Tab-separated table of N, CA and C in Angstrom:
chain	number	residue	atom	x	y	z
A	1	MET	N	140.279	92.615	101.641
A	1	MET	CA	138.277	92.670	101.773
A	1	MET	C	137.315	93.986	100.702
A	2	LYS	N	136.917	92.874	100.163
A	2	LYS	CA	136.069	93.647	99.264
A	2	LYS	C	134.172	93.904	99.613
A	3	TYR	N	134.243	95.265	99.841
A	3	TYR	CA	132.897	95.425	99.915
A	3	TYR	C	131.844	95.829	98.756
A	4	VAL	N	130.926	95.043	98.620
A	4	VAL	CA	129.552	94.951	98.057
A	4	VAL	C	128.845	95.587	98.475
A	5	ARG	N	128.388	97.234	97.366
A	5	ARG	CA	127.819	97.603	97.837
A	5	ARG	C	125.944	97.589	97.574
A	6	ILE	N	125.092	96.833	98.298
A	6	ILE	CA	123.741	96.117	98.150
A	6	ILE	C	122.930	96.887	97.755
A	7	ARG	N	121.205	97.335	97.014
A	7	ARG	CA	120.867	98.096	96.524
A	7	ARG	C	120.251	97.354	97.111
A	8	ARG	N	118.838	99.012	97.379
A	8	ARG	CA	117.993	98.392	97.748
A	8	ARG	C	117.103	99.067	96.611
A	9	ASP	N	115.557	98.448	96.524
A	9	ASP	CA	114.328	98.725	96.002
A	9	ASP	C	113.830	99.150	96.540
A	10	ALA	N	112.764	100.492	95.725
A	10	ALA	CA	111.706	100.424	96.521
A	10	ALA	C	111.102	99.758	97.226
A	11	GLY	N	110.340	98.027	97.496
A	11	GLY	CA	109.669	97.695	97.949
A	11	GLY	C	111.276	97.156	99.676
A	12	ASP	N	112.120	97.707	99.034
A	12	ASP	CA	113.048	96.761	100.271
A	12	ASP	C	112.699	98.297	101.041
A	13	MET	N	112.404	100.208	100.186
A	13	MET	CA	112.594	100.749	100.790
A	13	MET	C	111.439	100.912	102.206
A	14	LEU	N	110.449	101.128	100.827
A	14	LEU	CA	109.253	101.858	101.765
A	14	LEU	C	109.006	100.460	102.472
A	15	ALA	N	108.803	98.981	102.896
A	15	ALA	CA	109.281	98.805	103.830
A	15	ALA	C	109.869	98.987	105.358
A	16	GLY	N	111.139	99.170	104.850
A	16	GLY	CA	111.584	99.610	105.782
A	16	GLY	C	111.420	101.455	107.001
A	17	ALA	N	110.441	102.270	106.092
A	17	ALA	CA	109.678	102.845	106.087
A	17	ALA	C	108.778	103.159	107.162
A	18	LEU	N	107.453	101.890	106.636
A	18	LEU	CA	106.848	100.893	107.410
A	18	LEU	C	107.466	101.476	108.840
A	19	MET	N	107.882	100.588	108.785
A	19	MET	CA	108.529	100.336	109.456
A	19	MET	C	109.572	101.684	110.983
A	20	GLU	N	110.300	102.187	110.150
A	20	GLU	CA	109.834	103.353	110.521
A	20	GLU	C	109.660	104.501	111.617
A	21	GLU	N	108.801	104.480	110.372
A	21	GLU	CA	106.833	104.623	111.198
A	21	GLU	C	106.107	104.227	112.214
A	22	ALA	N	106.409	102.766	112.738
A	22	ALA	CA	105.524	102.176	113.576
A	22	ALA	C	106.132	102.516	114.463
A	23	GLY	N	107.234	102.713	115.122
A	23	GLY	CA	108.242	102.675	115.878
A	23	GLY	C	108.772	101.046	115.856
A	24	GLY	N	108.803	101.459	114.730
A	24	GLY	CA	110.014	99.726	114.907
A	24	GLY	C	109.335	98.353	115.781
A	25	TYR	N	107.827	98.458	115.679
A	25	TYR	CA	106.896	97.693	116.876
A	25	TYR	C	105.554	97.353	114.770
A	26	GLY	N	105.209	95.821	115.807
A	26	GLY	CA	104.860	95.670	114.899
A	26	GLY	C	106.391	94.362	113.327
A	27	GLN	N	105.683	92.938	112.564
A	27	GLN	CA	107.062	92.698	111.853
A	27	GLN	C	106.002	92.287	110.064
A	28	ILE	N	106.530	92.135	109.728
A	28	ILE	CA	106.787	92.271	108.196
A	28	ILE	C	106.139	90.833	107.948
A	29	ILE	N	105.146	90.885	107.828
A	29	ILE	CA	105.737	89.283	107.522
A	29	ILE	C	105.035	89.171	105.999
A	30	ARG	N	104.628	89.507	104.824
A	30	ARG	CA	104.728	89.694	103.895
A	30	ARG	C	105.052	90.939	102.624
A	31	ARG	N	105.962	90.579	102.298
A	31	ARG	CA	105.655	91.692	101.076
A	31	ARG	C	105.534	90.561	100.002
A	32	GLU	N	104.914	91.498	98.617
A	32	GLU	CA	104.821	91.021	97.225
A	32	GLU	C	104.917	92.192	96.357
A	33	GLY	N	105.406	92.611	95.652
A	33	GLY	CA	105.922	93.443	94.010
A	33	GLY	C	105.792	93.084	92.520
A	34	THR	N	104.414	93.874	92.261
A	34	THR	CA	104.631	93.903	90.696
A	34	THR	C	105.098	94.628	90.501
A	35	SER	N	105.813	94.363	88.737
A	35	SER	CA	106.135	95.581	88.016
A	35	SER	C	104.906	96.761	87.211
A	36	TRP	N	104.831	98.205	87.224
A	36	TRP	CA	104.591	98.831	86.696
A	36	TRP	C	104.193	99.373	85.660
A	37	GLY	N	104.350	100.343	84.375
A	37	GLY	CA	103.814	101.284	84.360
A	37	GLY	C	102.692	101.496	83.955
A	38	SER	N	102.893	103.553	82.511
A	38	SER	CA	102.029	104.003	82.239
A	38	SER	C	102.841	104.834	80.975
A	39	ALA	N	102.614	105.042	80.607
A	39	ALA	CA	102.945	105.700	78.997
A	39	ALA	C	104.177	107.387	79.818
A	40	THR	N	103.611	107.636	80.844
A	40	THR	CA	104.846	108.318	81.443
A	40	THR	C	106.205	107.361	82.476
A	41	PHE	N	105.568	106.555	83.375
A	41	PHE	CA	106.417	106.453	84.325
A	41	PHE	C	106.042	105.043	84.839
A	42	THR	N	107.339	104.994	85.325
A	42	THR	CA	108.011	103.446	86.111
A	42	THR	C	107.836	103.064	87.240
A	43	GLY	N	107.162	101.209	87.754
A	43	GLY	CA	107.036	101.227	88.905
A	43	GLY	C	106.896	100.479	89.137
A	44	MET	N	105.864	99.966	90.472
A	44	MET	CA	105.594	99.536	91.356
A	44	MET	C	105.348	98.722	91.959
A	45	ARG	N	104.013	98.288	91.883
A	45	ARG	CA	103.251	97.755	93.043
A	45	ARG	C	103.703	97.356	94.238
A	46	HIS	N	103.158	97.074	95.818
A	46	HIS	CA	103.300	96.765	96.340
A	46	HIS	C	102.694	95.730	97.640
A	47	LYS	N	102.495	95.276	97.906
A	47	LYS	CA	101.378	94.321	99.005
A	47	LYS	C	102.618	94.068	99.896
A	48	ILE	N	101.854	95.040	101.934
A	48	ILE	CA	102.768	94.653	102.493
A	48	ILE	C	101.559	94.386	103.323
A	49	GLU	N	101.737	92.940	104.181
A	49	GLU	CA	100.840	92.359	105.191
A	49	GLU	C	102.112	92.839	107.114
A	50	MET	N	101.406	93.692	107.441
A	50	MET	CA	102.375	93.638	108.969
A	50	MET	C	100.928	93.002	110.541
A	51	ASP	N	102.020	91.964	111.620
A	51	ASP	CA	101.646	91.805	112.658
A	51	ASP	C	101.721	92.874	113.150
A	52	PHE	N	101.319	93.079	114.338
A	52	PHE	CA	101.320	94.021	115.840
A	52	PHE	C	100.628	93.492	116.539
A	53	ILE	N	101.534	92.554	117.694
A	53	ILE	CA	101.018	91.576	118.674
A	53	ILE	C	101.586	91.902	119.731
A	54	GLY	N	100.455	92.337	120.714
A	54	GLY	CA	100.782	93.375	121.953
A	54	GLY	C	99.923	94.572	122.184
A	55	ALA	N	99.242	95.069	122.669
A	55	ALA	CA	99.000	95.963	122.818
A	55	ALA	C	99.953	97.991	123.163
A	56	ALA	N	100.832	97.182	123.527
A	56	ALA	CA	101.497	98.019	122.376
A	56	ALA	C	102.197	98.258	121.253
A	57	ALA	N	101.893	97.484	120.637
A	57	ALA	CA	101.757	96.872	119.435
A	57	ALA	C	101.325	97.740	118.444
A	58	MET	N	99.926	97.239	119.233
A	58	MET	CA	98.348	97.316	118.193
A	58	MET	C	98.794	98.540	118.468
A	59	ARG	N	99.359	99.440	119.267
A	59	ARG	CA	98.265	101.462	118.999
A	59	ARG	C	99.557	101.362	118.424
A	60	ALA	N	100.447	101.600	118.099
A	60	ALA	CA	101.496	101.883	117.198
A	60	ALA	C	100.885	101.574	115.932
A	61	GLY	N	100.240	100.139	115.871
A	61	GLY	CA	100.189	100.048	113.990
A	61	GLY	C	98.378	100.278	114.066
A	62	LYS	N	97.405	100.868	114.547
A	62	LYS	CA	96.759	102.240	114.795
A	62	LYS	C	96.508	103.570	114.377
A	63	THR	N	98.168	103.239	114.785
A	63	THR	CA	98.512	105.091	114.767
A	63	THR	C	99.484	105.064	113.450
A	64	LEU	N	100.016	104.199	113.014
A	64	LEU	CA	100.467	103.770	111.703
A	64	LEU	C	99.065	103.744	110.593
A	65	ALA	N	98.545	103.869	110.812
A	65	ALA	CA	96.839	102.771	109.520
A	65	ALA	C	96.649	104.491	109.754
A	66	ALA	N	96.674	105.481	110.827
A	66	ALA	CA	95.552	106.423	110.448
A	66	ALA	C	96.329	107.514	109.907
A	67	GLY	N	95.959	107.443	108.423
A	67	GLY	CA	95.941	109.349	107.491
A	67	GLY	C	97.372	108.389	107.183
A	68	LEU	N	97.591	106.829	107.179
A	68	LEU	CA	98.343	106.930	106.587
A	68	LEU	C	98.254	107.590	104.709
A	69	ASN	N	97.650	106.645	104.082
A	69	ASN	CA	97.390	107.061	102.963
A	69	ASN	C	98.215	109.623	102.577
A	70	GLU	N	98.098	109.143	103.733
A	70	GLU	CA	98.438	111.186	103.789
A	70	GLU	C	100.049	111.801	104.096
A	71	ARG	N	100.556	111.267	104.545
A	71	ARG	CA	102.121	110.060	104.990
A	71	ARG	C	103.540	110.648	103.605
A	72	GLU	N	104.589	110.953	103.899
A	72	GLU	CA	105.290	111.004	102.683
A	72	GLU	C	106.379	110.619	103.213
A	73	PHE	N	106.971	109.725	102.239
A	73	PHE	CA	107.588	109.090	102.392
A	73	PHE	C	109.229	109.514	101.850
A	74	GLU	N	109.943	108.681	102.278
A	74	GLU	CA	111.618	109.604	101.257
A	74	GLU	C	112.570	108.534	101.424
A	75	LEU	N	112.034	107.532	100.221
A	75	LEU	CA	112.918	107.175	99.386
A	75	LEU	C	113.509	107.041	98.527
A	76	ARG	N	114.774	106.935	98.417
A	76	ARG	CA	116.407	107.410	96.924
A	76	ARG	C	115.418	106.907	95.422
A	77	ASP	N	115.463	107.998	94.947
A	77	ASP	CA	114.469	107.806	93.245
A	77	ASP	C	113.575	107.281	92.790
A	78	HIS	N	112.896	107.440	93.968
A	78	HIS	CA	111.331	106.297	94.789
A	78	HIS	C	110.154	107.700	95.167
A	79	ILE	N	108.908	107.803	94.377
A	79	ILE	CA	107.732	108.287	95.409
A	79	ILE	C	106.552	107.807	95.443
A	80	VAL	N	106.041	108.392	96.392
A	80	VAL	CA	104.799	107.195	96.696
A	80	VAL	C	103.777	107.519	96.278
A	81	ALA	N	103.394	107.055	95.029
A	81	ALA	CA	102.355	107.712	94.839
A	81	ALA	C	100.607	107.057	94.978
A	82	ASP	N	101.000	106.315	95.300
A	82	ASP	CA	99.372	105.755	96.393
A	82	ASP	C	99.310	104.144	97.491
A	83	ILE	N	98.819	105.301	98.496
A	83	ILE	CA	99.624	104.046	99.459
A	83	ILE	C	97.789	104.298	100.462
A	84	GLY	N	97.797	103.083	101.259
A	84	GLY	CA	96.606	102.547	102.179
A	84	GLY	C	96.801	101.131	102.248
A	85	ILE	N	95.730	101.492	103.182
A	85	ILE	CA	94.720	100.333	103.671
A	85	ILE	C	94.106	99.108	103.665
A	86	VAL	N	94.508	98.045	103.473
A	86	VAL	CA	93.079	97.413	102.135
A	86	VAL	C	92.081	96.986	103.560
A	87	ARG	N	93.321	96.022	104.611
A	87	ARG	CA	93.066	95.443	105.075
A	87	ARG	C	93.398	95.400	106.669
A	88	GLN	N	92.126	96.051	107.741
A	88	GLN	CA	93.041	95.907	109.525
A	88	GLN	C	92.001	95.039	109.523
A	89	VAL	N	92.315	93.967	110.500
A	89	VAL	CA	91.758	93.007	111.164
A	89	VAL	C	92.313	92.732	112.412
A	90	GLU	N	91.510	93.499	114.327
A	90	GLU	CA	91.974	93.117	115.092
A	90	GLU	C	91.006	92.166	115.783
A	91	LYS	N	92.582	91.365	116.575
A	91	LYS	CA	91.764	89.676	116.845
A	91	LYS	C	92.582	88.702	117.562
A	92	ASN	N	92.117	88.578	118.345
A	92	ASN	CA	93.238	88.454	120.426
A	92	ASN	C	94.316	88.718	120.244
A	93	GLY	N	93.964	90.045	120.715
A	93	GLY	CA	95.179	90.891	121.234
A	93	GLY	C	96.404	91.407	120.207
A	94	ALA	N	95.747	90.613	118.996
A	94	ALA	CA	96.893	90.876	117.447
A	94	ALA	C	96.316	91.862	116.302
A	95	LEU	N	97.036	92.494	115.947
A	95	LEU	CA	96.041	93.806	114.528
A	95	LEU	C	97.156	93.723	113.212
A	96	MET	N	96.370	93.240	112.378
A	96	MET	CA	96.531	92.702	110.592
A	96	MET	C	96.948	93.596	109.945
A	97	LEU	N	97.339	94.225	109.112
A	97	LEU	CA	97.447	95.787	108.599
A	97	LEU	C	98.068	95.272	107.111
A	98	GLU	N	96.713	95.473	106.797
A	98	GLU	CA	97.455	94.866	104.561
A	98	GLU	C	97.505	96.134	103.953
A	99	ILE	N	98.444	96.493	103.735
A	99	ILE	CA	98.759	98.117	102.724
A	99	ILE	C	99.428	97.305	101.655
A	100	GLU	N	98.891	98.618	100.680
A	100	GLU	CA	98.460	98.358	98.868
A	100	GLU	C	99.454	99.194	98.562
A	101	ALA	N	99.540	99.642	98.218
A	101	ALA	CA	101.252	101.139	97.387
A	101	ALA	C	100.993	101.351	96.250
A	102	LEU	N	101.621	102.822	95.442
A	102	LEU	CA	102.839	102.274	93.961
A	102	LEU	C	103.528	103.716	94.455
A	103	THR	N	105.118	102.552	94.229
A	103	THR	CA	105.484	103.132	93.800
A	103	THR	C	106.155	103.481	92.602
A	104	VAL	N	106.663	105.363	92.465
A	104	VAL	CA	107.313	105.057	90.474
A	104	VAL	C	108.452	105.844	90.425
A	105	GLU	N	109.502	105.393	90.319
A	105	GLU	CA	110.214	106.471	89.738
A	105	GLU	C	110.989	108.011	90.534
A	106	ASP	N	111.264	108.039	90.356
A	106	ASP	CA	111.763	109.829	91.090
A	106	ASP	C	113.131	110.369	89.371
A	107	VAL	N	112.790	110.378	88.367
A	107	VAL	CA	113.138	110.593	87.638
A	107	VAL	C	112.945	112.139	86.279
């Protein structure tokens, strides 16, 4: 049997890191990525929407949101250059976070 190694992109790695930071609570319900570049860097802009349903999950989501832009994420061959919450909605026992981030290739 031949095994194929699947390469995860920066969006996959960032989504996994966010889930890990949230302690496995919540779920990613939408994720978008677009290529980004400057004169010296290449990378991606990411939009990630996460839902946290229930009291324990909401606490985990609020903890994730608190100081998110100060956290450092370990992504293979990429650096999270900027990350933040652009929208946070709490309603009917659920919390929704919309996160935007910029990752750049670590060369």
